[in-house]
Short mmCIF file of C-alpha atoms in Angstrom, two decimals:
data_model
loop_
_atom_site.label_atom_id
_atom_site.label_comp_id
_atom_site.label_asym_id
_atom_site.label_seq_id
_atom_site.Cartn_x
_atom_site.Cartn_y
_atom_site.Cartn_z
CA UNK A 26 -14.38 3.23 -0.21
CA UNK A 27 -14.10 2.33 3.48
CA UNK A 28 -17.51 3.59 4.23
CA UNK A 29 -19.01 1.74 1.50
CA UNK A 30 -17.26 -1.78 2.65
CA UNK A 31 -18.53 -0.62 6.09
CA UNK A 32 -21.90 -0.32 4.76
CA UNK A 33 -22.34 -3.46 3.10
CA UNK A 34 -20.60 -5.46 5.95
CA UNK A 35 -23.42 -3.94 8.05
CA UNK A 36 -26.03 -5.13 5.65
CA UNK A 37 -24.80 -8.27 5.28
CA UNK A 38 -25.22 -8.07 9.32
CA UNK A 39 -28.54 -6.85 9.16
CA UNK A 40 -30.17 -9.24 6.94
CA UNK A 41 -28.44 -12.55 9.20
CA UNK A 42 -30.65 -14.65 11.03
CA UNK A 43 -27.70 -15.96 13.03
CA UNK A 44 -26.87 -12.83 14.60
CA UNK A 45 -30.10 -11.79 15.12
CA UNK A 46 -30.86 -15.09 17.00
CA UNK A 47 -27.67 -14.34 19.10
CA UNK A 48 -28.49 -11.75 20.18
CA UNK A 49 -31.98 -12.22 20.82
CA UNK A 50 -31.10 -15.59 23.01
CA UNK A 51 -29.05 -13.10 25.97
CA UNK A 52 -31.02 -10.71 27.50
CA UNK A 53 -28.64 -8.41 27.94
CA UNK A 54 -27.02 -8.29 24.85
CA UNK A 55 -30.86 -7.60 23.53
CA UNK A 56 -31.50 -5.05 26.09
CA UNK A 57 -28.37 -2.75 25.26
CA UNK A 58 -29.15 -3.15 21.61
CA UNK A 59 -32.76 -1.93 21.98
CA UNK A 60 -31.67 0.69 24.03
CA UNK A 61 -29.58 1.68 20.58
CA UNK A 62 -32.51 0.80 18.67
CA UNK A 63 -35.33 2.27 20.62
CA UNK A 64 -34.61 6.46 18.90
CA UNK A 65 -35.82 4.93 15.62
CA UNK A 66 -38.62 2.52 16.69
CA UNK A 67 -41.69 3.73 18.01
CA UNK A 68 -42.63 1.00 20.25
CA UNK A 69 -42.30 -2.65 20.35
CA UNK A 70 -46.23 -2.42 21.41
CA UNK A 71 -48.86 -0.93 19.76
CA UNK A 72 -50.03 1.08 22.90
CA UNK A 73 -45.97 2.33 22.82
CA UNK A 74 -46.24 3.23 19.25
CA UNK A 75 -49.73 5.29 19.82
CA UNK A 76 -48.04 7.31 22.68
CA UNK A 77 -45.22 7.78 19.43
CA UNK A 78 -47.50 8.58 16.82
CA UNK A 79 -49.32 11.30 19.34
CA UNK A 80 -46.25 13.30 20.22
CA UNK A 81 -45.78 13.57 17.09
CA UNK A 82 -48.81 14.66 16.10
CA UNK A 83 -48.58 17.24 18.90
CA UNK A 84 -45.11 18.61 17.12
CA UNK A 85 -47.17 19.41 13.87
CA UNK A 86 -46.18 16.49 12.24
CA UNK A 87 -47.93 13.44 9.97
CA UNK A 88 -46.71 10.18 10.56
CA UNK A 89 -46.83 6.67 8.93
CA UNK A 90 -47.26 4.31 11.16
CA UNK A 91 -45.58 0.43 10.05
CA UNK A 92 -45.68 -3.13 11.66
CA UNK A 93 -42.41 -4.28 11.45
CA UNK A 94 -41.74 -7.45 9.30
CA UNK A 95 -41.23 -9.06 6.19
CA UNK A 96 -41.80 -12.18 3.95
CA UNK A 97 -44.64 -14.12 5.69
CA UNK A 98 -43.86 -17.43 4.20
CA UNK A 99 -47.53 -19.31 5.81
CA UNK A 100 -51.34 -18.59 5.83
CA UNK A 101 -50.58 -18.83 9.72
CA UNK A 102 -48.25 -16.35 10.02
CA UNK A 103 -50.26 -14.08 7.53
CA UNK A 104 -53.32 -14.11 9.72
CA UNK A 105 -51.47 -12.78 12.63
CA UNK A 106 -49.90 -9.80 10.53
CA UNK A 107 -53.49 -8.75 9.54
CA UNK A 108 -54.86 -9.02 12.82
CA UNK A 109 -52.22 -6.89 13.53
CA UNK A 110 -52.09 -4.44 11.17
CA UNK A 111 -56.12 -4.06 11.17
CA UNK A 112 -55.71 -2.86 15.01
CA UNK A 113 -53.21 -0.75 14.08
CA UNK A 114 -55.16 0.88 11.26
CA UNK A 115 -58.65 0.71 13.51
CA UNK A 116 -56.29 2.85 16.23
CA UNK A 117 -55.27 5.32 13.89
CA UNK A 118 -59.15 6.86 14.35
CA UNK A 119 -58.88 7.80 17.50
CA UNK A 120 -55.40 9.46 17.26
CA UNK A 121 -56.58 12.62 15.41
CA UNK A 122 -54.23 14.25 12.77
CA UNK A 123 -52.54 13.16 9.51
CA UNK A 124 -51.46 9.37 9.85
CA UNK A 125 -51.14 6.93 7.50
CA UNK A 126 -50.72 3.34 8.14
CA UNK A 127 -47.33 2.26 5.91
CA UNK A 128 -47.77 -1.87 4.59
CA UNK A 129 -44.55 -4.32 3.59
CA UNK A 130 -46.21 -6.31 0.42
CA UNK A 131 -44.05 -9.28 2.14
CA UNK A 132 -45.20 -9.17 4.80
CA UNK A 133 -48.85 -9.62 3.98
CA UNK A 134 -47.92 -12.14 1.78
CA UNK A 135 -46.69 -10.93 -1.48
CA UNK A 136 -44.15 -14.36 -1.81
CA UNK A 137 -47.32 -16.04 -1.58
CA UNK A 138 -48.93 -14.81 -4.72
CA UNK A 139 -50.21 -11.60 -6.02
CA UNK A 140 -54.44 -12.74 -5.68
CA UNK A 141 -52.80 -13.29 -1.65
CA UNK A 142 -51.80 -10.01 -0.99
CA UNK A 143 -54.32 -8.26 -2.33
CA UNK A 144 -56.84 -10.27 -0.30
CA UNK A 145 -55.01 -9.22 2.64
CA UNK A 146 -54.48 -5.81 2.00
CA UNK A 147 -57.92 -4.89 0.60
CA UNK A 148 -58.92 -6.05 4.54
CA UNK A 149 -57.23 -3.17 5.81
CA UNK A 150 -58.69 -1.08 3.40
CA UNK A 151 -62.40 -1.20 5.29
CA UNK A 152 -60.17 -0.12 8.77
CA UNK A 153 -58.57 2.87 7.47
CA UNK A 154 -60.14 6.28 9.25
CA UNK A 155 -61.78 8.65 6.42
CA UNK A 156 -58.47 10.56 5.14
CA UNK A 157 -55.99 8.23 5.72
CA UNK A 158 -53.75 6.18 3.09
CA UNK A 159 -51.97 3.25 2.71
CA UNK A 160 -48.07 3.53 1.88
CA UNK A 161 -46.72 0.85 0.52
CA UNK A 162 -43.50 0.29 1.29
CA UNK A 163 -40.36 -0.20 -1.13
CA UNK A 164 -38.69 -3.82 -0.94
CA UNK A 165 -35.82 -5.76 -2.65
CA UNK A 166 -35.60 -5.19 -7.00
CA UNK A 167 -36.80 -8.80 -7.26
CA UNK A 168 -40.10 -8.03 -5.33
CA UNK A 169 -40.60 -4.19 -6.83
CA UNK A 170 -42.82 -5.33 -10.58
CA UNK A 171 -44.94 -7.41 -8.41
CA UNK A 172 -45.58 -4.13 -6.03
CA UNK A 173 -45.90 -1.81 -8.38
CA UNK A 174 -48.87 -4.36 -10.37
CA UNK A 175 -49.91 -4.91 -6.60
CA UNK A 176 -50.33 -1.03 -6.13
CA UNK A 177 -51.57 0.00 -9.45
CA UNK A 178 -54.91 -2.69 -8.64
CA UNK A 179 -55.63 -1.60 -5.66
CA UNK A 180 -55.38 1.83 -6.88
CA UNK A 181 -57.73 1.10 -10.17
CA UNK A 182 -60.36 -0.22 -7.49
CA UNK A 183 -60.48 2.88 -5.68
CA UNK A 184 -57.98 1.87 -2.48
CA UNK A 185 -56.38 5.59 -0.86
CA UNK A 186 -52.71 3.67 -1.76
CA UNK A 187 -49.14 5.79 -1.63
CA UNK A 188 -46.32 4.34 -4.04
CA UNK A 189 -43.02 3.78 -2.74
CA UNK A 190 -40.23 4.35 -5.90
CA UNK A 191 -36.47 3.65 -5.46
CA UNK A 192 -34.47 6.42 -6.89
CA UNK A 193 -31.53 3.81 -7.18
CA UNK A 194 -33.09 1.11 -9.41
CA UNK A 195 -32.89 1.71 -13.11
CA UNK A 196 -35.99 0.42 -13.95
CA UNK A 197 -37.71 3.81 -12.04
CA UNK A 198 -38.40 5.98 -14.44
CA UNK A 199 -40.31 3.58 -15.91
CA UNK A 200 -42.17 3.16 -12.80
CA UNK A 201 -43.01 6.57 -11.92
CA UNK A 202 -44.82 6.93 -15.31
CA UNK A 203 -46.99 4.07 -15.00
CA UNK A 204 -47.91 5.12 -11.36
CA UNK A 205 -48.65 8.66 -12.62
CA UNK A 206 -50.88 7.42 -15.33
CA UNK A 207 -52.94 5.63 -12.63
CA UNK A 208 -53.14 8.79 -10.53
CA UNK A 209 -50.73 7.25 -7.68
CA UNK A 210 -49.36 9.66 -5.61
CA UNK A 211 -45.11 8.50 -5.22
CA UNK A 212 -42.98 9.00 -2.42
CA UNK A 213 -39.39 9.25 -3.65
CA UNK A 214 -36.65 7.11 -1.23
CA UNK A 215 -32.67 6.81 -2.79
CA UNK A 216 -33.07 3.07 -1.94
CA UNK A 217 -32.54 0.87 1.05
CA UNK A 218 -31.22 -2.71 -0.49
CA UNK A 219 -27.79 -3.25 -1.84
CA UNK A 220 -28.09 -4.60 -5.37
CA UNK A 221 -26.54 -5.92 -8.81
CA UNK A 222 -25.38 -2.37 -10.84
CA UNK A 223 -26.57 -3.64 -14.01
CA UNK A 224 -30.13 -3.38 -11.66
CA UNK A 225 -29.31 -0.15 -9.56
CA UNK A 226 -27.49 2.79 -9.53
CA UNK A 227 -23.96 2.86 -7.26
CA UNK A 228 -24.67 4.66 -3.94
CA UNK A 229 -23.59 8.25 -3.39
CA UNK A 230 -24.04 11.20 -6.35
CA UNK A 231 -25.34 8.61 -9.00
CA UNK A 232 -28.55 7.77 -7.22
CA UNK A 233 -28.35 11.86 -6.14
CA UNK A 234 -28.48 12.34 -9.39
CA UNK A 235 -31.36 9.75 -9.91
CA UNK A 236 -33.59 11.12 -7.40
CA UNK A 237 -33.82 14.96 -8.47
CA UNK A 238 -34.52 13.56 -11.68
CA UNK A 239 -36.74 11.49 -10.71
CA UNK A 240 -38.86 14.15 -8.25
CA UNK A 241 -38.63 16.49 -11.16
CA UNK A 242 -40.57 14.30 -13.39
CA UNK A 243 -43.01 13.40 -11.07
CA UNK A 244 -43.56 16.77 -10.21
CA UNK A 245 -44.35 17.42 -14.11
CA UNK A 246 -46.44 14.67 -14.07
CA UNK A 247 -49.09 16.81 -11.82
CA UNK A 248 -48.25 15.21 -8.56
CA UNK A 249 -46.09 16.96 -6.01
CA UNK A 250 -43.66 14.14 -4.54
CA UNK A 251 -43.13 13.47 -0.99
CA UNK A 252 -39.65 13.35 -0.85
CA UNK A 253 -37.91 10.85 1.42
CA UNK A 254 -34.25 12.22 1.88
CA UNK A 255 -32.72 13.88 5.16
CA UNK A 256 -30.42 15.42 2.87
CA UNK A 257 -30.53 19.32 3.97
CA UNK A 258 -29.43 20.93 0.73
CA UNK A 259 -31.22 18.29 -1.38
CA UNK A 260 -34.24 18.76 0.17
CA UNK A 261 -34.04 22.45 0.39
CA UNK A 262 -33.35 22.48 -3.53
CA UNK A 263 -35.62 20.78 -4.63
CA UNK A 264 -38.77 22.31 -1.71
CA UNK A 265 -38.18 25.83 -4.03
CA UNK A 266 -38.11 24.04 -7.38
CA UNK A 267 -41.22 22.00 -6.47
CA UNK A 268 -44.04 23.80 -5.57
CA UNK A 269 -46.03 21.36 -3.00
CA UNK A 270 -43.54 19.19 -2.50
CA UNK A 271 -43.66 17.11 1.09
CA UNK A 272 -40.91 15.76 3.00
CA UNK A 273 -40.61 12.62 4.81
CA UNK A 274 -38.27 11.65 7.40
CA UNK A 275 -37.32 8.38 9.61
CA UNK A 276 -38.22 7.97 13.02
CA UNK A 277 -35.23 9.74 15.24
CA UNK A 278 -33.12 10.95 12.68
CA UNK A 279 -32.95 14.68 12.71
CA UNK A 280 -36.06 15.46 14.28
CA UNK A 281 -35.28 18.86 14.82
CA UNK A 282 -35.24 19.40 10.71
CA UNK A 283 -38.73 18.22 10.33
CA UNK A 284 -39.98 20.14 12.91
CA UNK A 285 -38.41 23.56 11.97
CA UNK A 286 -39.67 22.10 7.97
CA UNK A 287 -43.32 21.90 9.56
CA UNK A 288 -42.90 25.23 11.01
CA UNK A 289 -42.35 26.86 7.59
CA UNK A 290 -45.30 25.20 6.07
CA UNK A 291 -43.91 22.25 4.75
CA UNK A 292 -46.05 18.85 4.80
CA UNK A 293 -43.66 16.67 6.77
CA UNK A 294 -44.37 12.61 8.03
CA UNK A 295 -42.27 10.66 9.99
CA UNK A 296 -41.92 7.26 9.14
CA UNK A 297 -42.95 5.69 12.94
CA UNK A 298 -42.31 1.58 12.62
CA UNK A 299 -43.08 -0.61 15.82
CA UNK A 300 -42.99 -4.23 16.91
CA UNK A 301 -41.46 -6.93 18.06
CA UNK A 302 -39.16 -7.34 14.83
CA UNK A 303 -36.97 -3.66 15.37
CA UNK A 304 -33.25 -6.02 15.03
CA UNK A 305 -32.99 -6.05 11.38
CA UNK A 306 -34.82 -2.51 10.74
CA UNK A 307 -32.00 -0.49 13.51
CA UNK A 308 -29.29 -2.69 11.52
CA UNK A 309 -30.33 -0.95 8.50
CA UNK A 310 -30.21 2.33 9.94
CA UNK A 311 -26.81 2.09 11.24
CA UNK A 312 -25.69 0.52 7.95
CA UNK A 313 -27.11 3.37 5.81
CA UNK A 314 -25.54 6.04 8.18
CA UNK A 315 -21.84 4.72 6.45
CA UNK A 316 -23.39 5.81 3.19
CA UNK A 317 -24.97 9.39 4.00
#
């Protein structure tokens, strides 16, 4: 119970623009929090994430690569996010290996109107190196219809896409059999947003429960998951019951599991976000290490 109150408090502190702006307006208050931050964020440059993405690389490891941000609210603000994320995906050529560049529907302008983010997105399409993928990234309940009908279109007009589905919202099941019937390949997170119950699953063994369902009927479905859990035992269950199953894990949490993962022959990414925007996204983190 007291980690739970813990963990919301901390989510209610991650998502507040007045603390954020706080401590964003003292320098040092912002440097000792980046220097918390900095284990899960690749860079707060591009050129800092690259250097990231290639050790990685180096370690045996794929990565996704992410621009951090969320609900672009202008055309303004959307034009800088695509310049940005279209030299981030043009960059991913000459970093060799298995990277993927990971996209927030929000943040390329999903608020804005389906027909908007799909304009943006299918831009970053023509950028991606031969091999590569876009994963689309998992967001609030309200937002996740719109991204799956977002994901299935790019998918029916031949866009290399990667579904994100929420083990913890009820409606996933549903989900996963849609994106399956499109030929989406899912990975499988427990969730990241706090929400209503009559929408999601409590934290803890009911979305456990949830998400080995959930990977088991994707796996039936002809489409090893990519399973997004640093759970040890869950992951290690679930690796022998499903034959091709990948792993993915965050940025600078338990880095020596992936790598000893990827030394057995498991497909392993890191999730590798960078930018300017790391306050809210290392808030999270901390807030979601009350609930492991």
């Amino acid at each position: 119970m007291i980690a739970s109150l813990a963990r919301r408090a901390l989510y209610a502190l991650a998502t507040s623009t007045e603390l954020e702006s706080v401590v964003r307006a003292v320098p040092p208050v912002q440097d000792l929090a980046l220097s918390q931050a900095r284990r899960y964020v690749a860079g707060t440059t591009l050129d800092e994430a690259l250097v990231t993405v290639r050790r990685l690389v180096g370690d045996g490891l794929a990565v996704s690569l992410d621009l951090f941000g969320e609900g672009a609210a202008d055309e303004e603000a959307l034009a800088a996010t695509v310049d940005g994320y279209r030299e981030a995906a043009a960059a991913l050529a000459d970093v060799g290996g298995d990277v993927y560049l990971e996209i927030v529907p929000s943040h390329l302008g999903l608020d804005l109107g389906l027909d908007v983010c799909r304009r943006h997105v299918e831009q970053l399409v023509e950028f991606l190196p031969a091999g590569s993928r876009l994963e689309i990234s998992a967001e609030e309940a309200e937002r996740t219809p719109h991204i799956m009908d977002l994901t299935i279109a790019l998918a029916e007009a031949g866009a290399p896409v990667l579904a994100t589905v929420q083990a913890n919202l009820r409606r996933s099941p549903g989900d996963v059999d849609r994106l399956l019937a499109a030929g989406v390949p899912v990975r499988l997170v427990k969730g990241a947003y706090l929400e209503a119950a009559d929408i999601a699953h409590r934290w803890g063994d009911e979305t456990g429960v949830a998400f080995v369902r959930l990977a088991h009927r994707i796996h039936a479905g002809g489409t090893p998951p990519l399973l997004a859990t640093h759970d040890r035992v869950l992951l290690e269950a679930l690796l022998e019951a499903l034959p091709g199953a990948g792993v993915e894990m965050l940025l600078g949490v338990r880095e020596d599991d992936a790598r000893e993962l990827a030394g057995r022959g498991v497909p392993v990414r890191v999730y590798a976000p960078y930018g300017d925007s790391w306050f809210r996204y290392w808030m999270r983190r901390v807030a979601e290490a009350q609930g492991a």
